[in-house]
mmCIF file of C-alpha atoms and ligand atoms in Angstrom:
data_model
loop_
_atom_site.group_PDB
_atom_site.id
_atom_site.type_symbol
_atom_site.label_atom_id
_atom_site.label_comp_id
_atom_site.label_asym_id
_atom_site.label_seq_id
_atom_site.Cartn_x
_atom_site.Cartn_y
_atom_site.Cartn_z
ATOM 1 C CA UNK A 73 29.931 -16.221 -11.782
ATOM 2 C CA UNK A 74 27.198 -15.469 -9.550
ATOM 3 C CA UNK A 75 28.464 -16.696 -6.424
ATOM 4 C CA UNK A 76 25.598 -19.368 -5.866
ATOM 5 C CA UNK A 77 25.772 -21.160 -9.269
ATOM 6 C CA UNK A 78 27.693 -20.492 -12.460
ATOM 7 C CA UNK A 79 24.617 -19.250 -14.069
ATOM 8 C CA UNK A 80 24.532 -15.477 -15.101
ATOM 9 C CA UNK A 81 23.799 -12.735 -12.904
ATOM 10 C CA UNK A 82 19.901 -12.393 -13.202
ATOM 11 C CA UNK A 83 19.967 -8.764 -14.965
ATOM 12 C CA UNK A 84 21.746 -10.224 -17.710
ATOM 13 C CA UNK A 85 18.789 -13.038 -17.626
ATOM 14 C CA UNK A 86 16.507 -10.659 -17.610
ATOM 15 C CA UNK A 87 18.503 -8.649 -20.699
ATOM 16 C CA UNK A 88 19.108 -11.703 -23.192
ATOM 17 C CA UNK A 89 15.455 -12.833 -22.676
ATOM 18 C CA UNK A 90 13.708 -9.808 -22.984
ATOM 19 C CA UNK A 91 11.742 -9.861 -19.436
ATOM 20 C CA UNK A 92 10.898 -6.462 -18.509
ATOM 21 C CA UNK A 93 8.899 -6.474 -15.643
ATOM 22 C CA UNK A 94 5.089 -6.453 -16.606
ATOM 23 C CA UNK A 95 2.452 -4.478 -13.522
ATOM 24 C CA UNK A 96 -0.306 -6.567 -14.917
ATOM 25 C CA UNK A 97 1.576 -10.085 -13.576
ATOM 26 C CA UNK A 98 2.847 -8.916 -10.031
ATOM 27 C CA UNK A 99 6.468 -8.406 -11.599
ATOM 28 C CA UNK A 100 9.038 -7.028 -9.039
ATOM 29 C CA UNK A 101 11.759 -9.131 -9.159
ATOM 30 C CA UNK A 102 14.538 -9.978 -6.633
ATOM 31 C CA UNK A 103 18.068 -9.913 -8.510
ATOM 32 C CA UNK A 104 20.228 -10.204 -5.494
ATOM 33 C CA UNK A 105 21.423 -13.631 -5.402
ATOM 34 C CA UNK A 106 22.468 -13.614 -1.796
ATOM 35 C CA UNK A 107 19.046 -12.228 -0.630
ATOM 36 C CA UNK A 108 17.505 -14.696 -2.677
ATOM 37 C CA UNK A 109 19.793 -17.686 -0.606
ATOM 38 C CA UNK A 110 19.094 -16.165 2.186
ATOM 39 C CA UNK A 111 15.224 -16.748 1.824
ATOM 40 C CA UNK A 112 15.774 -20.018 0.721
ATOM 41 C CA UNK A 113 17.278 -20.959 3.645
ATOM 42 C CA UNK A 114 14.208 -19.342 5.402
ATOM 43 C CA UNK A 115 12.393 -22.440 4.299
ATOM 44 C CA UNK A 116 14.128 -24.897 6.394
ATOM 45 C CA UNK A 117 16.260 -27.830 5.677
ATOM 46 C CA UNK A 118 15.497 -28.235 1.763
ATOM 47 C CA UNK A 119 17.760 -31.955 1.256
ATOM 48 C CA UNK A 120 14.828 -34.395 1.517
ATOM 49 C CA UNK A 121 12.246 -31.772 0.573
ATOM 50 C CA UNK A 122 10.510 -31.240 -2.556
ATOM 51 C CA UNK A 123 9.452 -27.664 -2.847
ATOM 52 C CA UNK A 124 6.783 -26.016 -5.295
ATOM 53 C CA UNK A 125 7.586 -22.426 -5.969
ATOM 54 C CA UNK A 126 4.834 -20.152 -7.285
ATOM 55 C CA UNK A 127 5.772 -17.206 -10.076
ATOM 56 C CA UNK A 128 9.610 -18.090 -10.179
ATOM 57 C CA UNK A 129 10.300 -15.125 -12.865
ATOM 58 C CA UNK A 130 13.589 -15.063 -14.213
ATOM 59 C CA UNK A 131 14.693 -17.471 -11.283
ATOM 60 C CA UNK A 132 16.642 -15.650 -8.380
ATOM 61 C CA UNK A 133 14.852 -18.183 -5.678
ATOM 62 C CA UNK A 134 14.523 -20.732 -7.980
ATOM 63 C CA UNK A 135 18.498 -20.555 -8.272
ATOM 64 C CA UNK A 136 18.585 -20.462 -4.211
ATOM 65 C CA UNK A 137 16.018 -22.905 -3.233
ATOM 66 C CA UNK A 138 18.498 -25.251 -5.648
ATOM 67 C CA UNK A 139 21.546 -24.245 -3.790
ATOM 68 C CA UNK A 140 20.404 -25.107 -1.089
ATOM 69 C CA UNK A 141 19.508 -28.704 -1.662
ATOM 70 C CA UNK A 142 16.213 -28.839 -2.690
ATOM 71 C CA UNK A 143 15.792 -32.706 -3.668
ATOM 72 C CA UNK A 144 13.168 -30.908 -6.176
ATOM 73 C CA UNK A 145 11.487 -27.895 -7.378
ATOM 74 C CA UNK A 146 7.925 -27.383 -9.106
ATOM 75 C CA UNK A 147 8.224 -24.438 -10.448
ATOM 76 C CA UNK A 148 4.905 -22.605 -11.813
ATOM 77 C CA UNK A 149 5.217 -19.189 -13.996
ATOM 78 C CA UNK A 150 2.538 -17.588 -16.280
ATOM 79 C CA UNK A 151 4.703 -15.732 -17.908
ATOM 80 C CA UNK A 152 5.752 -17.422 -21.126
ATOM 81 C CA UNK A 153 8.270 -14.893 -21.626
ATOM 82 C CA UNK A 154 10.212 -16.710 -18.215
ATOM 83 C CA UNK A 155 10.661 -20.151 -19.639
ATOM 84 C CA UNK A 156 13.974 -19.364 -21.281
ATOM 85 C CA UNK A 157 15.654 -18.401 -18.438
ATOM 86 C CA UNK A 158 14.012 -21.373 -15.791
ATOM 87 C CA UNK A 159 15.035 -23.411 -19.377
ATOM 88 C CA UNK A 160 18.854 -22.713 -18.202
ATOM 89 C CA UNK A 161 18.419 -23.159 -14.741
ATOM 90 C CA UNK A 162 16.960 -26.458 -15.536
ATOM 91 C CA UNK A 163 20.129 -27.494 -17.371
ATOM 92 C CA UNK A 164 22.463 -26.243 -14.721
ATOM 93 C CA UNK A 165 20.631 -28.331 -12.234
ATOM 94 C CA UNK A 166 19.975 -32.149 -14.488
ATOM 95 C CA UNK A 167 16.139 -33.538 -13.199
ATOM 96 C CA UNK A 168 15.573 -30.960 -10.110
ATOM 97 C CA UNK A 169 13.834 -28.687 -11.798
ATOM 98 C CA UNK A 170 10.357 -28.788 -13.537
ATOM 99 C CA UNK A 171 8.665 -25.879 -14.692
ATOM 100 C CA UNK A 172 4.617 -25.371 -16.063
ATOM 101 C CA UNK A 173 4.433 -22.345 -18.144
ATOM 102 C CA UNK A 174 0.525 -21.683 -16.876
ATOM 103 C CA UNK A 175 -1.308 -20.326 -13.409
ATOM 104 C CA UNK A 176 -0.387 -21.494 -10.339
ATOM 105 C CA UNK A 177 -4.509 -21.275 -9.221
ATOM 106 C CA UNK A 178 -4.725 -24.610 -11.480
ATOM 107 C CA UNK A 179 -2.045 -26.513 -11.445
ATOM 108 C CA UNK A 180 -2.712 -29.923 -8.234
ATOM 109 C CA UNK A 181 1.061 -29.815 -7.440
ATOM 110 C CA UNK A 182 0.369 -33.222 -5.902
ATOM 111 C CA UNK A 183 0.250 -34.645 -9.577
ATOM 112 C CA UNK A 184 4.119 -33.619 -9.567
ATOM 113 C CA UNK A 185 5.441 -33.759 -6.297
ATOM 114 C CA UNK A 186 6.570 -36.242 -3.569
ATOM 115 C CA UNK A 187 6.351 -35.496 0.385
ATOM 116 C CA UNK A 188 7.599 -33.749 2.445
ATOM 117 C CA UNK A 189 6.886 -30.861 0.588
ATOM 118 C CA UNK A 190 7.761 -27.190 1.426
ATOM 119 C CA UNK A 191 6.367 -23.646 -0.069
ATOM 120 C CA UNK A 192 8.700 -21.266 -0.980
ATOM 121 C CA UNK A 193 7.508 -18.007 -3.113
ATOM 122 C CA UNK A 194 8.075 -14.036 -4.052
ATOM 123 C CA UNK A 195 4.417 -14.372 -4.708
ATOM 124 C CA UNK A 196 2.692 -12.140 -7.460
ATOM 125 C CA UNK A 197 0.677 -9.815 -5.053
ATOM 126 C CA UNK A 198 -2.565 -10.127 -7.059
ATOM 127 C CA UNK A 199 -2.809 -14.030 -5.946
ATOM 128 C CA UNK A 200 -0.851 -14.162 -3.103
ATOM 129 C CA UNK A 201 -3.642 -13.791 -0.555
ATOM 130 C CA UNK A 202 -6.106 -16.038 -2.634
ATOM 131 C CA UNK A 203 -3.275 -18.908 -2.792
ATOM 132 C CA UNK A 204 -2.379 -18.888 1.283
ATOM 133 C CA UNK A 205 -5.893 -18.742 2.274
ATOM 134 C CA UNK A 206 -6.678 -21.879 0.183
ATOM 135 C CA UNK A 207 -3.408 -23.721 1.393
ATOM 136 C CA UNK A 208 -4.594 -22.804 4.714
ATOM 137 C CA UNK A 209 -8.264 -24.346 4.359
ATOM 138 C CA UNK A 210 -8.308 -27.404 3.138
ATOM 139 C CA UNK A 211 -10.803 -29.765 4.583
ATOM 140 C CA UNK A 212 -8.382 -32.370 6.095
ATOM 141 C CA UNK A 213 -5.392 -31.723 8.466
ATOM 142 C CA UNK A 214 -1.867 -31.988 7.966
ATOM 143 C CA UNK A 215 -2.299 -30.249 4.406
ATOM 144 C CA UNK A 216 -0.097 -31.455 1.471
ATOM 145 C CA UNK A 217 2.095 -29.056 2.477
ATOM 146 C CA UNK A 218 4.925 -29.091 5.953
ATOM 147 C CA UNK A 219 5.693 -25.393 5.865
ATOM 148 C CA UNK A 220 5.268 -22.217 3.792
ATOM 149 C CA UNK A 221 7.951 -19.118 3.274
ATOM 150 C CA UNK A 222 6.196 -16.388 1.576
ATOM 151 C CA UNK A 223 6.885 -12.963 0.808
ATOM 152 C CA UNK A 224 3.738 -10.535 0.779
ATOM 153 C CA UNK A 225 3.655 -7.072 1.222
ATOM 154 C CA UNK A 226 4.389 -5.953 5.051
ATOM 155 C CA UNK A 227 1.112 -5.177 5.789
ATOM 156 C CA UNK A 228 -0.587 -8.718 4.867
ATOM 157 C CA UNK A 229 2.434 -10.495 6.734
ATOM 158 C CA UNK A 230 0.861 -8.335 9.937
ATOM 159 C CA UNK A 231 -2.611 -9.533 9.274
ATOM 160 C CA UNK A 232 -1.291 -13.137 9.251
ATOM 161 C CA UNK A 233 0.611 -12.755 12.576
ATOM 162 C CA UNK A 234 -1.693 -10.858 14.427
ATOM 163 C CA UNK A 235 -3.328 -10.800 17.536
ATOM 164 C CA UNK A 236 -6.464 -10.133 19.082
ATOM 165 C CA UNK A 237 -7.357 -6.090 19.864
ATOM 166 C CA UNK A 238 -5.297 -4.989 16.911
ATOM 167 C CA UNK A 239 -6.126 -3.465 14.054
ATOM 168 C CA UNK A 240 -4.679 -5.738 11.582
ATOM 169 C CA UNK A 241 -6.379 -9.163 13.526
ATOM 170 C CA UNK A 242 -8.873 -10.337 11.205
ATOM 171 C CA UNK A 243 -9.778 -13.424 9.221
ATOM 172 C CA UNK A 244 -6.274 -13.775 7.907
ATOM 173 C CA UNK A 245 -4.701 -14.414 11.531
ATOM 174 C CA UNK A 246 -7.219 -16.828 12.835
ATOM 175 C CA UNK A 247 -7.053 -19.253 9.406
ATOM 176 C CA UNK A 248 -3.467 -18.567 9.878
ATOM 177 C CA UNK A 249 -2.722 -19.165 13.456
ATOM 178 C CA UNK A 250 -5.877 -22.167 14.061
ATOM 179 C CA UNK A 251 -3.204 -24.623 12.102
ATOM 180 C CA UNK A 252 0.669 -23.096 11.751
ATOM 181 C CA UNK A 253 3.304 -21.463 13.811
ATOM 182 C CA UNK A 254 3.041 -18.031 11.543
ATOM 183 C CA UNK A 255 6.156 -15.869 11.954
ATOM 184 C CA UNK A 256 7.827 -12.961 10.342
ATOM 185 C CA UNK A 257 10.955 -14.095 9.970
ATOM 186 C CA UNK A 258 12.416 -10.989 7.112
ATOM 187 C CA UNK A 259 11.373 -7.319 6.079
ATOM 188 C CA UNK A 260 12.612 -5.985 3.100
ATOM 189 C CA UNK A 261 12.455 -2.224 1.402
ATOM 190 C CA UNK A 262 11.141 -1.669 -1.583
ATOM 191 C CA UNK A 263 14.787 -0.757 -3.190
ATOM 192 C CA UNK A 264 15.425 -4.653 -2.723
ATOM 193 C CA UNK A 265 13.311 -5.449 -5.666
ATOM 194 C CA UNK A 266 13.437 -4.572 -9.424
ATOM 195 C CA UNK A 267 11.251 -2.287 -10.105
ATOM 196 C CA UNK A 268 10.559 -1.004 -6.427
ATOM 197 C CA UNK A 269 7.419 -1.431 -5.269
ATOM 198 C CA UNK A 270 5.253 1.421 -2.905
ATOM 199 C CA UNK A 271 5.082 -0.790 -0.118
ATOM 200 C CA UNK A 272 7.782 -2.623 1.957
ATOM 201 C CA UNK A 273 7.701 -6.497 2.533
ATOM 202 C CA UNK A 274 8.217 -9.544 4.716
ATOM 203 C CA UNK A 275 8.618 -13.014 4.231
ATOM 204 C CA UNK A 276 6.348 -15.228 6.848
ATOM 205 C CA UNK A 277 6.981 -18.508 7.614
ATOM 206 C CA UNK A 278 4.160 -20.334 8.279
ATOM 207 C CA UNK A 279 5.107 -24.482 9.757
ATOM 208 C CA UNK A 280 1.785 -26.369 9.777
ATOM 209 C CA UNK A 281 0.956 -27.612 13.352
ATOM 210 C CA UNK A 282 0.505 -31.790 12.957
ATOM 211 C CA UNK A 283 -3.238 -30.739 14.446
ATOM 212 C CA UNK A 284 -5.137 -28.053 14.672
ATOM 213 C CA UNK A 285 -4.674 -25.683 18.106
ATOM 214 C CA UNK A 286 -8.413 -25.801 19.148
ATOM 215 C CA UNK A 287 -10.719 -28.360 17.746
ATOM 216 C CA UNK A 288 -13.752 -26.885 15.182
ATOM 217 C CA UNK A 289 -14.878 -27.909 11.420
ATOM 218 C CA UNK A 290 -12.905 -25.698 8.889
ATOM 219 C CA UNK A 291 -15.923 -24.868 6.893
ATOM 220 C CA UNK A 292 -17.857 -23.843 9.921
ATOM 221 C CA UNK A 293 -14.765 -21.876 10.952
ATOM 222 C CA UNK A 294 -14.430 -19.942 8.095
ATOM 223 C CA UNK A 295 -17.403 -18.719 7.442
ATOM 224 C CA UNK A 296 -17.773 -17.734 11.581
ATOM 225 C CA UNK A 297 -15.201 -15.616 10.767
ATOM 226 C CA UNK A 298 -15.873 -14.177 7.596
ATOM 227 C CA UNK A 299 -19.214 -12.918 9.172
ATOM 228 C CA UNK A 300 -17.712 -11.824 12.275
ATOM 229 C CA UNK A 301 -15.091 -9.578 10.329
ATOM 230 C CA UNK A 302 -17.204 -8.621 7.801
ATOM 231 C CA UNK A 303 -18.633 -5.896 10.152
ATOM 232 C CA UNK A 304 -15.602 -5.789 12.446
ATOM 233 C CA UNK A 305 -17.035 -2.686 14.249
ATOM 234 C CA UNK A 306 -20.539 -4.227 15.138
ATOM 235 C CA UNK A 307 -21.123 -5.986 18.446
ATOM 236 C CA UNK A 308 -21.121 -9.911 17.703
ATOM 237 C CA UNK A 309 -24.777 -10.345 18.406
ATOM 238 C CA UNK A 310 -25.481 -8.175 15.255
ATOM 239 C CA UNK A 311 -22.986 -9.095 13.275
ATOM 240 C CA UNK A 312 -23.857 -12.626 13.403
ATOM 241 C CA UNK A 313 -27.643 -12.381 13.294
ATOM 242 C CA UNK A 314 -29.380 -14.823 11.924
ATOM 243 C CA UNK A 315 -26.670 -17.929 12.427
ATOM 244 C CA UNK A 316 -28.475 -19.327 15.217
ATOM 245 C CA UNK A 317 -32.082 -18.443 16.893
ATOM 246 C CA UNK A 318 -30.569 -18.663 20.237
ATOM 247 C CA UNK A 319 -27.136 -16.826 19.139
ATOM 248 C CA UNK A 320 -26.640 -14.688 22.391
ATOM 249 C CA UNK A 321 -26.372 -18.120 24.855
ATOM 250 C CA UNK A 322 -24.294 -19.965 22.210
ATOM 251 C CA UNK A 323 -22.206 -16.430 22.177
ATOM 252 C CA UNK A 324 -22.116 -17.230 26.619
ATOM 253 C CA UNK A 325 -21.700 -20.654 26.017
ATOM 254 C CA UNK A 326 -18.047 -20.185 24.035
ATOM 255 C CA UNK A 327 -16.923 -17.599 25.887
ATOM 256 C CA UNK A 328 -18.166 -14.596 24.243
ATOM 257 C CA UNK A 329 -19.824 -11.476 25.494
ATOM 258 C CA UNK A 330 -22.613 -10.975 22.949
ATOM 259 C CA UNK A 331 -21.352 -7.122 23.443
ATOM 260 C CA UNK A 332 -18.147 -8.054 21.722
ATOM 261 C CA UNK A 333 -17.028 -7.316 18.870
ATOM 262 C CA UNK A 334 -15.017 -9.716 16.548
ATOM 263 C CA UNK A 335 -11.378 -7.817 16.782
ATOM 264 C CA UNK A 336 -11.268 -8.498 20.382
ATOM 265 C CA UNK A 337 -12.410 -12.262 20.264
ATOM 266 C CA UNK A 338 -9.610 -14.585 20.460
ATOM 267 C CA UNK A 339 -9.009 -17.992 18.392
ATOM 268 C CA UNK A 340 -9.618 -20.134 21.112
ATOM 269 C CA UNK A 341 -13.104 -18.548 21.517
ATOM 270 C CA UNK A 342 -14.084 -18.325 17.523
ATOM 271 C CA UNK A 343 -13.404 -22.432 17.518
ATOM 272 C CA UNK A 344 -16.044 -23.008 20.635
ATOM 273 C CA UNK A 345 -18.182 -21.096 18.959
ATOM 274 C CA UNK A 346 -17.548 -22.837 16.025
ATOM 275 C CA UNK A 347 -18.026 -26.108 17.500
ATOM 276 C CA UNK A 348 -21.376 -24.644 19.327
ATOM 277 C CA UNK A 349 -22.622 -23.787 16.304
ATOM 278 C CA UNK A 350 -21.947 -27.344 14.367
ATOM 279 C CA UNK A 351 -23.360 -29.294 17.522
ATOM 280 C CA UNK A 352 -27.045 -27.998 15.983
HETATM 281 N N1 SAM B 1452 10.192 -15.143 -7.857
HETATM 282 C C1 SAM B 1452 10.633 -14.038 -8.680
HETATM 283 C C2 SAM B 1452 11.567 -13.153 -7.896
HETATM 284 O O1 SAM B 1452 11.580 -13.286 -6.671
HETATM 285 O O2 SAM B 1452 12.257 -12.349 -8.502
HETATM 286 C C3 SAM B 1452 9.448 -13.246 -9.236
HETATM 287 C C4 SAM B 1452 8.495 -12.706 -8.218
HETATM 288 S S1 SAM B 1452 7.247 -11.656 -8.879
HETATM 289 C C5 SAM B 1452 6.777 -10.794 -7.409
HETATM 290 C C6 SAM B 1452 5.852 -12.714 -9.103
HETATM 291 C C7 SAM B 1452 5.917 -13.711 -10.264
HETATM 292 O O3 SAM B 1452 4.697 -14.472 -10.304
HETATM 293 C C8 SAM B 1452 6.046 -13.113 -11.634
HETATM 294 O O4 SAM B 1452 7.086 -13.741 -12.326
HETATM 295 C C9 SAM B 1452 4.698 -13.359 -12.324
HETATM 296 O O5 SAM B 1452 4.803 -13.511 -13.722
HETATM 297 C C10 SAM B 1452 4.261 -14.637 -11.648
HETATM 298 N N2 SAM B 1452 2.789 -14.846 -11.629
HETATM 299 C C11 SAM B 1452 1.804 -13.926 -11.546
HETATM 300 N N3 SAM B 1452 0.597 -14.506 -11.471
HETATM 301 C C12 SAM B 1452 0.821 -15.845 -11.495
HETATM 302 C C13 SAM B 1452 -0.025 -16.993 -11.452
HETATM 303 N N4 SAM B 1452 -1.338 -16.880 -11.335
HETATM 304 N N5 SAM B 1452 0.548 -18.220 -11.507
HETATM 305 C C14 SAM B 1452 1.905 -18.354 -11.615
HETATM 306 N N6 SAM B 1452 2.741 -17.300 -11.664
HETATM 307 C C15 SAM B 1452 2.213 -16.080 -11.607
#
């Protein structure tokens, strides 16, 4: 017995069905059932939530996000070689669990799932960044979406929570904090996954605010910030040349020394000048 379900332990999952852990898919895998519980109940009250899990693997968090309550759970894996195993967990748990066998960058998993809904992944490091950015920018506010618990590696969970005048405040922090609480709520060592990875890791939880902290149009946001960051070191008047004829009094105008530079501008400032730029 595993101690959270009377499935098997997961290494003998990961034995019978042959699921070695592949580089080329993001594969470190989390076998300790307690740890994976533990995250689980990271995400919140599950019992009238249905959750959509991306790269489940052999199904450690799968197993907890069930035994915890989850009303339901989308599961999406792109590794074939998984579907065995969620197969099982699928049985232990009748109608809770549905599982696509394809990538989690194209599956709408509004087609599948009823709100409230909650995020809850290991996430396969080569998406993981490209998946919270778009949950974090869609055009309309509250997303589909009432919180996220994510584990990335340590140093994108700082990006996400971090403030202005440090080194890891960027574009990441600013989509981030403009619409969620973000917090780091776990770090973990490499030795807690299967294979180890180099790096260590934390889980963020990330609650979407019911509207966003400052007032500004996502797209114009965005890209604001993407130009501002992409040459972090200049002084904001050069590195956002071009956006704006009159860009120095518009920089004034929100706040902003055109001397600045983008690492020590604060959210509050990027969304005036966001709005500034959108009022034409
Ligand atoms: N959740 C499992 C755990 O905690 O042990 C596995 C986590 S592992 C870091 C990431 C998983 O995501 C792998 O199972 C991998 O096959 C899967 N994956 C990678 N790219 C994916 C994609 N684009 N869509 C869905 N799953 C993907």
């Amino acid at each position: 017995m595993s101690g959270i379900d009377s499935l098997p332990p997961l290494r003998q999952v990961i034995d019978t069905h042959g699921i070695a852990a592949k580089k080329s898919l993001g594969q470190n895998f989390l076998l300790d059932l307690n740890l994976t519980s533990k995250i689980a109940r990271l995400a919140g009250d599950l019992s009238e939530c249905d959750v959509l899990e991306v790269g489940p693997g052999p199904g450690g968090l799968t197993r907890g996000l069930l035994a915890e309550g989850a009303r339901k759970v989308l599961a999406i894996e792109k590794d074939s070689r998984c579907m065995a195993a969620l197969a099982e967990i699928s049985d232990a748990y009748p109608g809770q669990l549905q599982v696509i066998n394809g990538d989690a960058l194209e599956v709408n998993p509004l087609e599948h799932l009823t709100p409230p809904i909650r995020v809850a992944a290991n996430l396969p490091y080569n998406v993981g960044t490209e998946l919270l950015v778009r949950w974090l920018t869609p055009t309309d506010w509250p997303p589909f979406w009432s919180s996220l618990t994510l584990m990335f590696q340590r140093e994108v969970a700082e990006r996400i929570v971090a403030q202005p005048g440090s080194k890891a405040y960027g574009r990441l922090a600013i989509l981030a904090q403009w619409r969620t609480d973000a917090r780091i709520v776990l770090g973990l060592p490499p030795e807690a996954f299967n294979p180890p990875p180099k790096v260590h890791s934390a889980v963020v939880n990330l609650t979407a605010l019911p509207e966003p902290r400052f007032e500004a149009d996502a797209k114009k946001l965005e890209m604001v910030v993407a130009k501002a960051f992409n040459q972090r070191r200049k002084m904001l008047r050069a590195a956002l040349k071009g956006l704006a004829p009159d860009l120095e009094d518009r920089l004034i105008a929100s706040g902003i020394k055109p001397t600045d530079r983008a690492e020590t501008v604060g959210l509050e400032q990027f969304c005036a000048l966001a709005r500034n730029l959108s009022a034409g």
